[in-house]
Amino acid sequence: MDERIINTEGNLNGHGLRFGIVASRFNDFIVDRLISAAVDTLTKHGTNKADIELVRVPGAFEISLALQKLAESKRHDALIALGCVIRGDTPHFEHVATQAANGINQVMLTHSLPIGFGVLAVDTIEQAIERAGAKAGNKGVDAALTTIEMASLLRQLER
Ligand code: INI
């Protein structure tokens, strides 16, 4: 890295940061694992449990509306979206998964608030299990790490 340029990067120190998590109940046997992993990751990186607010919504389609209300409240440094859409369960898989992703992105950009994206969109239950702590890691961890880094980056960019 050229040391003459101004280099700004977030870090993984979650101390003093406040997080809101919006998680859907649909496929809760998967989503509950994402929530546990996300909360563990935040606390391992220094965030107080009292600074983590968990909001549950019925399905992935409802996540963005709850995120929007949390964003409007300005109580958090960053938000995390957790859910699980399984193609096998529904012919309107594409709508639910795409609208959830679009809505989350819209809230993030409208409010300039980082939102970690941990909504699984998979073909089968097996693939969901793999991404919720089995073979392919846990997307709750990935979403939490990304969110800490982006919250820390935005704090720096706002200075
Ligand atoms: N919601 C999910 O979170 N995951 C799914 O797999 C799913 N399927 O399969 O239908 C799902 N549907 C419900 C949707 O998110 C809304 O809650 C519902 O359409 C009411 O608005």
Short mmCIF file of C-alpha atoms and ligand atoms in Angstrom, two decimals:
data_model
loop_
_atom_site.label_atom_id
_atom_site.label_comp_id
_atom_site.label_asym_id
_atom_site.label_seq_id
_atom_site.Cartn_x
_atom_site.Cartn_y
_atom_site.Cartn_z
CA MET A 1 0.00 0.00 0.00
CA ASP A 2 1.28 3.47 -0.93
CA GLU A 3 1.74 5.24 2.42
CA ARG A 4 1.41 8.69 0.86
CA ILE A 5 -2.28 8.25 0.10
CA ILE A 6 -5.06 8.74 2.67
CA ASN A 7 -6.13 5.23 3.56
CA THR A 8 -9.43 4.69 5.40
CA GLU A 9 -10.60 1.26 6.46
CA GLY A 10 -12.97 -0.08 9.10
CA ASN A 11 -11.89 -2.43 11.88
CA LEU A 12 -13.47 -5.28 13.80
CA ASN A 13 -13.73 -3.57 17.18
CA GLY A 14 -17.38 -3.74 18.20
CA HIS A 15 -16.86 -2.04 21.57
CA GLY A 16 -19.36 0.77 22.15
CA LEU A 17 -21.32 0.05 18.97
CA ARG A 18 -25.12 -0.47 19.07
CA PHE A 19 -26.69 -3.02 16.75
CA GLY A 20 -30.23 -3.87 15.72
CA ILE A 21 -30.92 -7.33 14.31
CA VAL A 22 -34.08 -8.02 12.32
CA ALA A 23 -34.68 -11.74 11.88
CA SER A 24 -37.58 -13.60 10.30
CA ARG A 25 -39.41 -16.50 11.95
CA PHE A 26 -40.04 -18.39 8.70
CA ASN A 27 -37.60 -21.34 8.67
CA ASP A 28 -36.75 -20.47 12.27
CA PHE A 29 -34.75 -23.67 12.79
CA ILE A 30 -32.20 -22.11 10.40
CA VAL A 31 -32.64 -18.44 11.30
CA ASP A 32 -32.20 -19.14 15.04
CA ARG A 33 -28.71 -20.50 14.26
CA LEU A 34 -27.90 -17.37 12.28
CA ILE A 35 -29.05 -15.19 15.19
CA SER A 36 -26.94 -17.08 17.77
CA ALA A 37 -23.87 -16.88 15.54
CA ALA A 38 -24.36 -13.17 14.85
CA VAL A 39 -24.85 -12.32 18.55
CA ASP A 40 -21.80 -14.43 19.54
CA THR A 41 -19.69 -12.71 16.90
CA LEU A 42 -20.73 -9.23 18.03
CA THR A 43 -20.03 -9.96 21.70
CA LYS A 44 -16.69 -11.66 20.89
CA HIS A 45 -15.70 -8.44 19.16
CA GLY A 46 -16.51 -6.31 22.18
CA THR A 47 -20.16 -5.34 21.82
CA ASN A 48 -22.25 -5.36 25.02
CA LYS A 49 -25.30 -7.62 24.95
CA ALA A 50 -27.34 -4.66 26.21
CA ASP A 51 -26.41 -2.84 22.99
CA ILE A 52 -27.94 -5.53 20.78
CA GLU A 53 -31.67 -5.28 20.00
CA LEU A 54 -33.39 -8.24 18.32
CA VAL A 55 -36.63 -7.75 16.38
CA ARG A 56 -38.51 -10.74 14.94
CA VAL A 57 -40.76 -10.51 11.86
CA PRO A 58 -42.90 -13.20 10.17
CA GLY A 59 -40.93 -13.70 6.94
CA ALA A 60 -38.04 -12.37 4.86
CA PHE A 61 -40.49 -10.16 2.97
CA GLU A 62 -41.17 -8.18 6.18
CA ILE A 63 -37.52 -7.63 7.15
CA SER A 64 -36.98 -4.36 5.28
CA LEU A 65 -39.98 -2.60 6.84
CA ALA A 66 -38.78 -3.39 10.37
CA LEU A 67 -35.25 -2.30 9.39
CA GLN A 68 -36.67 0.97 8.13
CA LYS A 69 -38.42 1.68 11.45
CA LEU A 70 -35.20 0.88 13.35
CA ALA A 71 -33.22 3.11 10.99
CA GLU A 72 -35.69 5.96 11.59
CA SER A 73 -35.25 5.54 15.35
CA LYS A 74 -31.49 6.34 15.01
CA ARG A 75 -30.84 4.07 18.03
CA HIS A 76 -28.20 1.95 16.27
CA ASP A 77 -24.83 2.28 14.59
CA ALA A 78 -25.69 -0.55 12.24
CA LEU A 79 -28.33 -3.18 11.54
CA ILE A 80 -28.23 -6.84 10.55
CA ALA A 81 -30.84 -8.68 8.46
CA LEU A 82 -31.20 -12.43 9.02
CA GLY A 83 -33.57 -14.76 7.23
CA CYS A 84 -33.87 -17.86 5.11
CA VAL A 85 -35.73 -18.27 1.84
CA ILE A 86 -35.86 -21.81 0.47
CA ARG A 87 -36.86 -22.31 -3.17
CA GLY A 88 -38.37 -25.73 -2.53
CA ASP A 89 -40.97 -24.15 -0.25
CA THR A 90 -42.51 -21.65 -2.61
CA PRO A 91 -43.25 -20.81 -6.21
CA HIS A 92 -42.79 -17.12 -5.34
CA PHE A 93 -39.25 -17.71 -4.06
CA GLU A 94 -37.82 -15.19 -6.54
CA HIS A 95 -40.18 -12.43 -5.37
CA VAL A 96 -39.58 -12.98 -1.66
CA ALA A 97 -35.79 -13.29 -2.01
CA THR A 98 -35.37 -10.45 -4.51
CA GLN A 99 -37.72 -8.02 -2.76
CA ALA A 100 -36.09 -8.74 0.60
CA ALA A 101 -32.64 -7.96 -0.84
CA ASN A 102 -33.86 -4.86 -2.71
CA GLY A 103 -35.73 -3.54 0.33
CA ILE A 104 -32.75 -4.03 2.62
CA ASN A 105 -30.44 -2.28 0.19
CA GLN A 106 -32.91 0.59 -0.16
CA VAL A 107 -33.06 1.14 3.64
CA MET A 108 -29.26 1.00 3.86
CA LEU A 109 -28.78 3.64 1.17
CA THR A 110 -31.69 5.88 2.22
CA HIS A 111 -30.44 6.09 5.80
CA SER A 112 -26.67 5.78 5.14
CA LEU A 113 -26.76 3.04 7.75
CA PRO A 114 -24.75 -0.18 7.32
CA ILE A 115 -26.93 -3.28 7.14
CA GLY A 116 -25.29 -6.70 7.22
CA PHE A 117 -26.99 -9.01 4.76
CA GLY A 118 -27.57 -12.45 6.21
CA VAL A 119 -30.66 -13.57 4.33
CA LEU A 120 -30.04 -16.99 2.83
CA ALA A 121 -31.61 -17.70 -0.57
CA VAL A 122 -31.10 -21.38 -1.31
CA ASP A 123 -32.61 -24.21 -3.31
CA THR A 124 -32.83 -26.82 -0.54
CA ILE A 125 -32.99 -27.24 3.23
CA GLU A 126 -29.61 -29.02 3.03
CA GLN A 127 -28.01 -25.93 1.49
CA ALA A 128 -29.54 -23.80 4.24
CA ILE A 129 -28.14 -26.08 6.94
CA GLU A 130 -24.69 -25.93 5.31
CA ARG A 131 -24.75 -22.11 5.51
CA ALA A 132 -26.07 -22.02 9.08
CA GLY A 133 -23.13 -23.62 10.82
CA ALA A 134 -22.36 -26.80 8.92
CA LYS A 135 -20.02 -27.18 5.88
CA ALA A 136 -20.16 -23.67 4.48
CA GLY A 137 -19.66 -21.75 7.77
CA ASN A 138 -22.37 -19.56 9.22
CA LYS A 139 -23.73 -16.56 7.33
CA GLY A 140 -24.71 -14.99 10.65
CA VAL A 141 -21.01 -14.70 11.48
CA ASP A 142 -20.21 -13.19 8.08
CA ALA A 143 -23.06 -10.69 8.33
CA ALA A 144 -22.01 -9.64 11.86
CA LEU A 145 -18.34 -9.19 10.91
CA THR A 146 -19.21 -7.15 7.84
CA THR A 147 -21.53 -4.99 9.91
CA ILE A 148 -18.94 -4.24 12.60
CA GLU A 149 -16.43 -3.28 9.91
CA MET A 150 -18.90 -1.05 8.07
CA ALA A 151 -20.10 0.63 11.30
CA SER A 152 -16.50 1.39 12.17
CA LEU A 153 -15.79 2.63 8.64
CA LEU A 154 -18.81 4.94 8.63
CA ARG A 155 -17.77 6.44 11.96
CA GLN A 156 -14.45 7.32 10.35
CA LEU A 157 -16.00 8.64 7.15
CA GLU A 158 -18.34 10.90 9.16
CA ARG A 159 -15.45 12.63 10.89
N1 INI B 1 -40.51 -16.26 3.91
C1 INI B 1 -39.26 -16.63 4.25
O1 INI B 1 -38.60 -15.94 5.05
N2 INI B 1 -38.69 -17.73 3.70
C2 INI B 1 -39.37 -18.53 2.83
O2 INI B 1 -38.79 -19.55 2.35
C3 INI B 1 -40.70 -18.17 2.48
N3 INI B 1 -41.45 -18.99 1.58
O3 INI B 1 -40.97 -20.07 1.22
O4 INI B 1 -42.57 -18.66 1.21
C4 INI B 1 -41.24 -17.01 3.04
N4 INI B 1 -42.49 -16.61 2.71
C5 INI B 1 -43.23 -15.68 3.52
C6 INI B 1 -42.96 -14.21 3.14
O5 INI B 1 -41.69 -13.80 3.57
C7 INI B 1 -44.00 -13.32 3.81
O6 INI B 1 -43.91 -13.45 5.20
C8 INI B 1 -45.43 -13.63 3.37
O7 INI B 1 -45.53 -13.62 1.96
C9 INI B 1 -46.42 -12.61 3.96
O8 INI B 1 -46.11 -11.28 3.55
#
